[in-house]
Amino acid sequence: MDFVSLLPVEERRRVLRERIQQLAAEGYQHRLNKEGAQINGKTELIVEADEKMAEIINVINVYQRELDALPPEQG
């Protein structure tokens, strides 16, 4: 099934922007978790937070590329 064809461009744009914001919020939470782990000397939690943030960055990049590839907004 071609999911792209089922969504108009404006809907795809909305979905992509919302998901990027959600991912950014998750990244922010992991950054705070990392700071807490550093304060508490929890090395394993620091590593986990770094891994999660790296994953989120990669996913945001995928969503951003897709967003950038959409035709310009009609204004």
PDB file of N, CA and C in Angstrom:
ATOM      1  N   MET A   1       0.848  -1.169   0.000  1.00  0.00           N
ATOM      2  CA  MET A   1       0.000   0.000   0.000  1.00  0.00           C
ATOM      3  C   MET A   1       0.900   1.241   0.000  1.00  0.00           C
ATOM      4  N   ASP A   2       0.515   2.203  -0.778  1.00  0.00           N
ATOM      5  CA  ASP A   2       1.252   3.459  -0.867  1.00  0.00           C
ATOM      6  C   ASP A   2       0.611   4.470   0.087  1.00  0.00           C
ATOM      7  N   PHE A   3       1.139   4.515   1.297  1.00  0.00           N
ATOM      8  CA  PHE A   3       0.573   5.404   2.316  1.00  0.00           C
ATOM      9  C   PHE A   3       0.683   6.863   1.922  1.00  0.00           C
ATOM     10  N   VAL A   4       1.735   7.215   1.224  1.00  0.00           N
ATOM     11  CA  VAL A   4       1.947   8.607   0.813  1.00  0.00           C
ATOM     12  C   VAL A   4       0.779   9.091  -0.042  1.00  0.00           C
ATOM     13  N   SER A   5       0.319   8.241  -0.937  1.00  0.00           N
ATOM     14  CA  SER A   5      -0.767   8.651  -1.836  1.00  0.00           C
ATOM     15  C   SER A   5      -2.091   8.848  -1.100  1.00  0.00           C
ATOM     16  N   LEU A   6      -2.199   8.308   0.089  1.00  0.00           N
ATOM     17  CA  LEU A   6      -3.435   8.442   0.860  1.00  0.00           C
ATOM     18  C   LEU A   6      -3.516   9.741   1.655  1.00  0.00           C
ATOM     19  N   LEU A   7      -2.390  10.446   1.755  1.00  0.00           N
ATOM     20  CA  LEU A   7      -2.363  11.687   2.536  1.00  0.00           C
ATOM     21  C   LEU A   7      -2.027  12.874   1.647  1.00  0.00           C
ATOM     22  N   PRO A   8      -2.848  13.904   1.683  1.00  0.00           N
ATOM     23  CA  PRO A   8      -2.494  15.108   0.942  1.00  0.00           C
ATOM     24  C   PRO A   8      -1.205  15.719   1.506  1.00  0.00           C
ATOM     25  N   VAL A   9      -0.554  16.526   0.708  1.00  0.00           N
ATOM     26  CA  VAL A   9       0.722  17.127   1.095  1.00  0.00           C
ATOM     27  C   VAL A   9       0.602  17.879   2.415  1.00  0.00           C
ATOM     28  N   GLU A  10      -0.439  18.665   2.579  1.00  0.00           N
ATOM     29  CA  GLU A  10      -0.586  19.454   3.812  1.00  0.00           C
ATOM     30  C   GLU A  10      -0.729  18.554   5.041  1.00  0.00           C
ATOM     31  N   GLU A  11      -1.388  17.422   4.887  1.00  0.00           N
ATOM     32  CA  GLU A  11      -1.526  16.480   6.003  1.00  0.00           C
ATOM     33  C   GLU A  11      -0.174  15.851   6.327  1.00  0.00           C
ATOM     34  N   ARG A  12       0.581  15.478   5.309  1.00  0.00           N
ATOM     35  CA  ARG A  12       1.922  14.932   5.544  1.00  0.00           C
ATOM     36  C   ARG A  12       2.807  15.954   6.245  1.00  0.00           C
ATOM     37  N   ARG A  13       2.704  17.213   5.804  1.00  0.00           N
ATOM     38  CA  ARG A  13       3.491  18.275   6.418  1.00  0.00           C
ATOM     39  C   ARG A  13       3.143  18.400   7.909  1.00  0.00           C
ATOM     40  N   ARG A  14       1.844  18.367   8.210  1.00  0.00           N
ATOM     41  CA  ARG A  14       1.392  18.477   9.605  1.00  0.00           C
ATOM     42  C   ARG A  14       1.911  17.308  10.433  1.00  0.00           C
ATOM     43  N   VAL A  15       1.785  16.101   9.897  1.00  0.00           N
ATOM     44  CA  VAL A  15       2.239  14.902  10.612  1.00  0.00           C
ATOM     45  C   VAL A  15       3.740  14.980  10.879  1.00  0.00           C
ATOM     46  N   LEU A  16       4.501  15.361   9.879  1.00  0.00           N
ATOM     47  CA  LEU A  16       5.954  15.439  10.022  1.00  0.00           C
ATOM     48  C   LEU A  16       6.353  16.486  11.066  1.00  0.00           C
ATOM     49  N   ARG A  17       5.739  17.654  11.007  1.00  0.00           N
ATOM     50  CA  ARG A  17       6.071  18.706  11.969  1.00  0.00           C
ATOM     51  C   ARG A  17       5.724  18.292  13.395  1.00  0.00           C
ATOM     52  N   GLU A  18       4.554  17.686  13.556  1.00  0.00           N
ATOM     53  CA  GLU A  18       4.143  17.251  14.897  1.00  0.00           C
ATOM     54  C   GLU A  18       5.092  16.185  15.441  1.00  0.00           C
ATOM     55  N   ARG A  19       5.474  15.255  14.588  1.00  0.00           N
ATOM     56  CA  ARG A  19       6.355  14.182  15.055  1.00  0.00           C
ATOM     57  C   ARG A  19       7.741  14.716  15.381  1.00  0.00           C
ATOM     58  N   ILE A  20       8.231  15.669  14.600  1.00  0.00           N
ATOM     59  CA  ILE A  20       9.525  16.284  14.905  1.00  0.00           C
ATOM     60  C   ILE A  20       9.466  16.957  16.276  1.00  0.00           C
ATOM     61  N   GLN A  21       8.361  17.643  16.567  1.00  0.00           N
ATOM     62  CA  GLN A  21       8.205  18.277  17.882  1.00  0.00           C
ATOM     63  C   GLN A  21       8.162  17.236  18.993  1.00  0.00           C
ATOM     64  N   GLN A  22       7.463  16.138  18.774  1.00  0.00           N
ATOM     65  CA  GLN A  22       7.399  15.072  19.773  1.00  0.00           C
ATOM     66  C   GLN A  22       8.774  14.480  20.022  1.00  0.00           C
ATOM     67  N   LEU A  23       9.514  14.238  18.963  1.00  0.00           N
ATOM     68  CA  LEU A  23      10.857  13.681  19.100  1.00  0.00           C
ATOM     69  C   LEU A  23      11.781  14.659  19.819  1.00  0.00           C
ATOM     70  N   ALA A  24      11.647  15.944  19.500  1.00  0.00           N
ATOM     71  CA  ALA A  24      12.462  16.952  20.175  1.00  0.00           C
ATOM     72  C   ALA A  24      12.159  16.963  21.675  1.00  0.00           C
ATOM     73  N   ALA A  25      10.890  16.808  22.036  1.00  0.00           N
ATOM     74  CA  ALA A  25      10.510  16.759  23.453  1.00  0.00           C
ATOM     75  C   ALA A  25      11.118  15.523  24.120  1.00  0.00           C
ATOM     76  N   GLU A  26      11.107  14.391  23.427  1.00  0.00           N
ATOM     77  CA  GLU A  26      11.721  13.181  23.973  1.00  0.00           C
ATOM     78  C   GLU A  26      13.224  13.377  24.154  1.00  0.00           C
ATOM     79  N   GLY A  27      13.863  14.005  23.174  1.00  0.00           N
ATOM     80  CA  GLY A  27      15.293  14.278  23.275  1.00  0.00           C
ATOM     81  C   GLY A  27      15.608  15.179  24.456  1.00  0.00           C
ATOM     82  N   TYR A  28      14.774  16.172  24.662  1.00  0.00           N
ATOM     83  CA  TYR A  28      14.931  17.088  25.796  1.00  0.00           C
ATOM     84  C   TYR A  28      14.827  16.317  27.120  1.00  0.00           C
ATOM     85  N   GLN A  29      13.870  15.432  27.212  1.00  0.00           N
ATOM     86  CA  GLN A  29      13.714  14.627  28.427  1.00  0.00           C
ATOM     87  C   GLN A  29      14.942  13.756  28.667  1.00  0.00           C
ATOM     88  N   HIS A  30      15.478  13.170  27.617  1.00  0.00           N
ATOM     89  CA  HIS A  30      16.674  12.337  27.777  1.00  0.00           C
ATOM     90  C   HIS A  30      17.875  13.186  28.192  1.00  0.00           C
ATOM     91  N   ARG A  31      17.954  14.415  27.671  1.00  0.00           N
ATOM     92  CA  ARG A  31      19.044  15.298  28.081  1.00  0.00           C
ATOM     93  C   ARG A  31      18.955  15.607  29.572  1.00  0.00           C
ATOM     94  N   LEU A  32      17.729  15.859  30.055  1.00  0.00           N
ATOM     95  CA  LEU A  32      17.548  16.097  31.486  1.00  0.00           C
ATOM     96  C   LEU A  32      17.867  14.847  32.295  1.00  0.00           C
ATOM     97  N   ASN A  33      17.447  13.691  31.789  1.00  0.00           N
ATOM     98  CA  ASN A  33      17.765  12.433  32.465  1.00  0.00           C
ATOM     99  C   ASN A  33      19.274  12.237  32.557  1.00  0.00           C
ATOM    100  N   LYS A  34      19.981  12.600  31.492  1.00  0.00           N
ATOM    101  CA  LYS A  34      21.432  12.466  31.490  1.00  0.00           C
ATOM    102  C   LYS A  34      22.050  13.367  32.556  1.00  0.00           C
ATOM    103  N   GLU A  35      21.559  14.601  32.652  1.00  0.00           N
ATOM    104  CA  GLU A  35      22.074  15.518  33.674  1.00  0.00           C
ATOM    105  C   GLU A  35      21.861  14.950  35.071  1.00  0.00           C
ATOM    106  N   GLY A  36      20.676  14.385  35.301  1.00  0.00           N
ATOM    107  CA  GLY A  36      20.406  13.761  36.598  1.00  0.00           C
ATOM    108  C   GLY A  36      21.318  12.578  36.849  1.00  0.00           C
ATOM    109  N   ALA A  37      21.549  11.791  35.822  1.00  0.00           N
ATOM    110  CA  ALA A  37      22.433  10.632  35.957  1.00  0.00           C
ATOM    111  C   ALA A  37      23.860  11.076  36.249  1.00  0.00           C
ATOM    112  N   GLN A  38      24.297  12.164  35.623  1.00  0.00           N
ATOM    113  CA  GLN A  38      25.640  12.680  35.881  1.00  0.00           C
ATOM    114  C   GLN A  38      25.772  13.139  37.330  1.00  0.00           C
ATOM    115  N   ILE A  39      24.768  13.832  37.815  1.00  0.00           N
ATOM    116  CA  ILE A  39      24.787  14.306  39.207  1.00  0.00           C
ATOM    117  C   ILE A  39      24.869  13.130  40.169  1.00  0.00           C
ATOM    118  N   ASN A  40      24.160  12.063  39.835  1.00  0.00           N
ATOM    119  CA  ASN A  40      24.105  10.889  40.705  1.00  0.00           C
ATOM    120  C   ASN A  40      25.188   9.855  40.405  1.00  0.00           C
ATOM    121  N   GLY A  41      26.047  10.139  39.441  1.00  0.00           N
ATOM    122  CA  GLY A  41      27.133   9.222  39.128  1.00  0.00           C
ATOM    123  C   GLY A  41      26.676   7.900  38.549  1.00  0.00           C
ATOM    124  N   LYS A  42      25.591   7.897  37.804  1.00  0.00           N
ATOM    125  CA  LYS A  42      25.032   6.669  37.219  1.00  0.00           C
ATOM    126  C   LYS A  42      25.513   6.524  35.773  1.00  0.00           C
ATOM    127  N   THR A  43      26.678   5.975  35.605  1.00  0.00           N
ATOM    128  CA  THR A  43      27.316   5.875  34.291  1.00  0.00           C
ATOM    129  C   THR A  43      26.435   5.141  33.279  1.00  0.00           C
ATOM    130  N   GLU A  44      25.797   4.063  33.699  1.00  0.00           N
ATOM    131  CA  GLU A  44      24.978   3.284  32.763  1.00  0.00           C
ATOM    132  C   GLU A  44      23.799   4.095  32.250  1.00  0.00           C
ATOM    133  N   LEU A  45      23.249   4.962  33.101  1.00  0.00           N
ATOM    134  CA  LEU A  45      22.131   5.805  32.673  1.00  0.00           C
ATOM    135  C   LEU A  45      22.597   6.934  31.753  1.00  0.00           C
ATOM    136  N   ILE A  46      23.815   7.383  31.947  1.00  0.00           N
ATOM    137  CA  ILE A  46      24.401   8.392  31.054  1.00  0.00           C
ATOM    138  C   ILE A  46      24.551   7.813  29.657  1.00  0.00           C
ATOM    139  N   VAL A  47      25.103   6.606  29.588  1.00  0.00           N
ATOM    140  CA  VAL A  47      25.293   5.922  28.304  1.00  0.00           C
ATOM    141  C   VAL A  47      23.938   5.691  27.633  1.00  0.00           C
ATOM    142  N   GLU A  48      22.963   5.247  28.406  1.00  0.00           N
ATOM    143  CA  GLU A  48      21.626   4.995  27.863  1.00  0.00           C
ATOM    144  C   GLU A  48      21.026   6.278  27.294  1.00  0.00           C
ATOM    145  N   ALA A  49      21.147   7.381  28.025  1.00  0.00           N
ATOM    146  CA  ALA A  49      20.606   8.656  27.552  1.00  0.00           C
ATOM    147  C   ALA A  49      21.300   9.090  26.269  1.00  0.00           C
ATOM    148  N   ASP A  50      22.623   8.931  26.211  1.00  0.00           N
ATOM    149  CA  ASP A  50      23.367   9.290  24.994  1.00  0.00           C
ATOM    150  C   ASP A  50      22.897   8.462  23.803  1.00  0.00           C
ATOM    151  N   GLU A  51      22.676   7.173  24.021  1.00  0.00           N
ATOM    152  CA  GLU A  51      22.212   6.300  22.944  1.00  0.00           C
ATOM    153  C   GLU A  51      20.828   6.718  22.462  1.00  0.00           C
ATOM    154  N   LYS A  52      19.945   7.008  23.398  1.00  0.00           N
ATOM    155  CA  LYS A  52      18.579   7.420  23.043  1.00  0.00           C
ATOM    156  C   LYS A  52      18.599   8.735  22.277  1.00  0.00           C
ATOM    157  N   MET A  53      19.425   9.684  22.733  1.00  0.00           N
ATOM    158  CA  MET A  53      19.502  10.970  22.040  1.00  0.00           C
ATOM    159  C   MET A  53      20.042  10.792  20.625  1.00  0.00           C
ATOM    160  N   ALA A  54      21.021   9.922  20.437  1.00  0.00           N
ATOM    161  CA  ALA A  54      21.558   9.662  19.101  1.00  0.00           C
ATOM    162  C   ALA A  54      20.485   9.053  18.194  1.00  0.00           C
ATOM    163  N   GLU A  55      19.703   8.129  18.731  1.00  0.00           N
ATOM    164  CA  GLU A  55      18.614   7.524  17.962  1.00  0.00           C
ATOM    165  C   GLU A  55      17.595   8.583  17.555  1.00  0.00           C
ATOM    166  N   ILE A  56      17.248   9.447  18.493  1.00  0.00           N
ATOM    167  CA  ILE A  56      16.259  10.494  18.219  1.00  0.00           C
ATOM    168  C   ILE A  56      16.776  11.442  17.145  1.00  0.00           C
ATOM    169  N   ILE A  57      18.038  11.805  17.219  1.00  0.00           N
ATOM    170  CA  ILE A  57      18.627  12.686  16.204  1.00  0.00           C
ATOM    171  C   ILE A  57      18.510  12.048  14.826  1.00  0.00           C
ATOM    172  N   ASN A  58      18.811  10.770  14.733  1.00  0.00           N
ATOM    173  CA  ASN A  58      18.718  10.067  13.447  1.00  0.00           C
ATOM    174  C   ASN A  58      17.287  10.075  12.912  1.00  0.00           C
ATOM    175  N   VAL A  59      16.325   9.820  13.782  1.00  0.00           N
ATOM    176  CA  VAL A  59      14.931   9.792  13.345  1.00  0.00           C
ATOM    177  C   VAL A  59      14.463  11.195  12.956  1.00  0.00           C
ATOM    178  N   ILE A  60      14.831  12.201  13.730  1.00  0.00           N
ATOM    179  CA  ILE A  60      14.474  13.575  13.368  1.00  0.00           C
ATOM    180  C   ILE A  60      15.037  13.906  11.986  1.00  0.00           C
ATOM    181  N   ASN A  61      16.262  13.490  11.707  1.00  0.00           N
ATOM    182  CA  ASN A  61      16.853  13.752  10.390  1.00  0.00           C
ATOM    183  C   ASN A  61      16.043  13.118   9.265  1.00  0.00           C
ATOM    184  N   VAL A  62      15.534  11.917   9.480  1.00  0.00           N
ATOM    185  CA  VAL A  62      14.695  11.249   8.480  1.00  0.00           C
ATOM    186  C   VAL A  62      13.418  12.054   8.248  1.00  0.00           C
ATOM    187  N   TYR A  63      12.761  12.441   9.325  1.00  0.00           N
ATOM    188  CA  TYR A  63      11.524  13.215   9.217  1.00  0.00           C
ATOM    189  C   TYR A  63      11.785  14.575   8.569  1.00  0.00           C
ATOM    190  N   GLN A  64      12.891  15.209   8.918  1.00  0.00           N
ATOM    191  CA  GLN A  64      13.210  16.517   8.366  1.00  0.00           C
ATOM    192  C   GLN A  64      13.495  16.420   6.870  1.00  0.00           C
ATOM    193  N   ARG A  65      14.202  15.380   6.447  1.00  0.00           N
ATOM    194  CA  ARG A  65      14.452  15.184   5.013  1.00  0.00           C
ATOM    195  C   ARG A  65      13.141  15.020   4.252  1.00  0.00           C
ATOM    196  N   GLU A  66      12.232  14.248   4.838  1.00  0.00           N
ATOM    197  CA  GLU A  66      10.933  14.046   4.203  1.00  0.00           C
ATOM    198  C   GLU A  66      10.164  15.365   4.126  1.00  0.00           C
ATOM    199  N   LEU A  67      10.201  16.140   5.182  1.00  0.00           N
ATOM    200  CA  LEU A  67       9.535  17.441   5.210  1.00  0.00           C
ATOM    201  C   LEU A  67      10.142  18.376   4.155  1.00  0.00           C
ATOM    202  N   ASP A  68      11.459  18.410   4.090  1.00  0.00           N
ATOM    203  CA  ASP A  68      12.151  19.281   3.137  1.00  0.00           C
ATOM    204  C   ASP A  68      11.860  18.885   1.679  1.00  0.00           C
ATOM    205  N   ALA A  69      11.529  17.621   1.459  1.00  0.00           N
ATOM    206  CA  ALA A  69      11.273  17.128   0.105  1.00  0.00           C
ATOM    207  C   ALA A  69       9.859  17.454  -0.379  1.00  0.00           C
ATOM    208  N   LEU A  70       8.995  17.888   0.507  1.00  0.00           N
ATOM    209  CA  LEU A  70       7.631  18.225   0.098  1.00  0.00           C
ATOM    210  C   LEU A  70       7.631  19.509  -0.728  1.00  0.00           C
ATOM    211  N   PRO A  71       6.651  19.656  -1.604  1.00  0.00           N
ATOM    212  CA  PRO A  71       6.546  20.905  -2.370  1.00  0.00           C
ATOM    213  C   PRO A  71       6.332  22.074  -1.411  1.00  0.00           C
ATOM    214  N   PRO A  72       6.738  23.272  -1.826  1.00  0.00           N
ATOM    215  CA  PRO A  72       6.557  24.451  -0.950  1.00  0.00           C
ATOM    216  C   PRO A  72       5.083  24.676  -0.607  1.00  0.00           C
ATOM    217  N   GLU A  73       4.885  25.255   0.565  1.00  0.00           N
ATOM    218  CA  GLU A  73       3.512  25.565   0.987  1.00  0.00           C
ATOM    219  C   GLU A  73       2.919  26.636   0.074  1.00  0.00           C
ATOM    220  N   GLN A  74       1.636  26.503  -0.154  1.00  0.00           N
ATOM    221  CA  GLN A  74       0.924  27.509  -0.944  1.00  0.00           C
ATOM    222  C   GLN A  74       0.485  28.628  -0.017  1.00  0.00           C
ATOM    223  N   GLY A  75       0.841  29.820  -0.324  1.00  0.00           N
ATOM    224  CA  GLY A  75       0.521  30.909   0.574  1.00  0.00           C
ATOM    225  C   GLY A  75      -0.204  31.955  -0.086  1.00  0.00           C
TER     226      GLY A  75
END
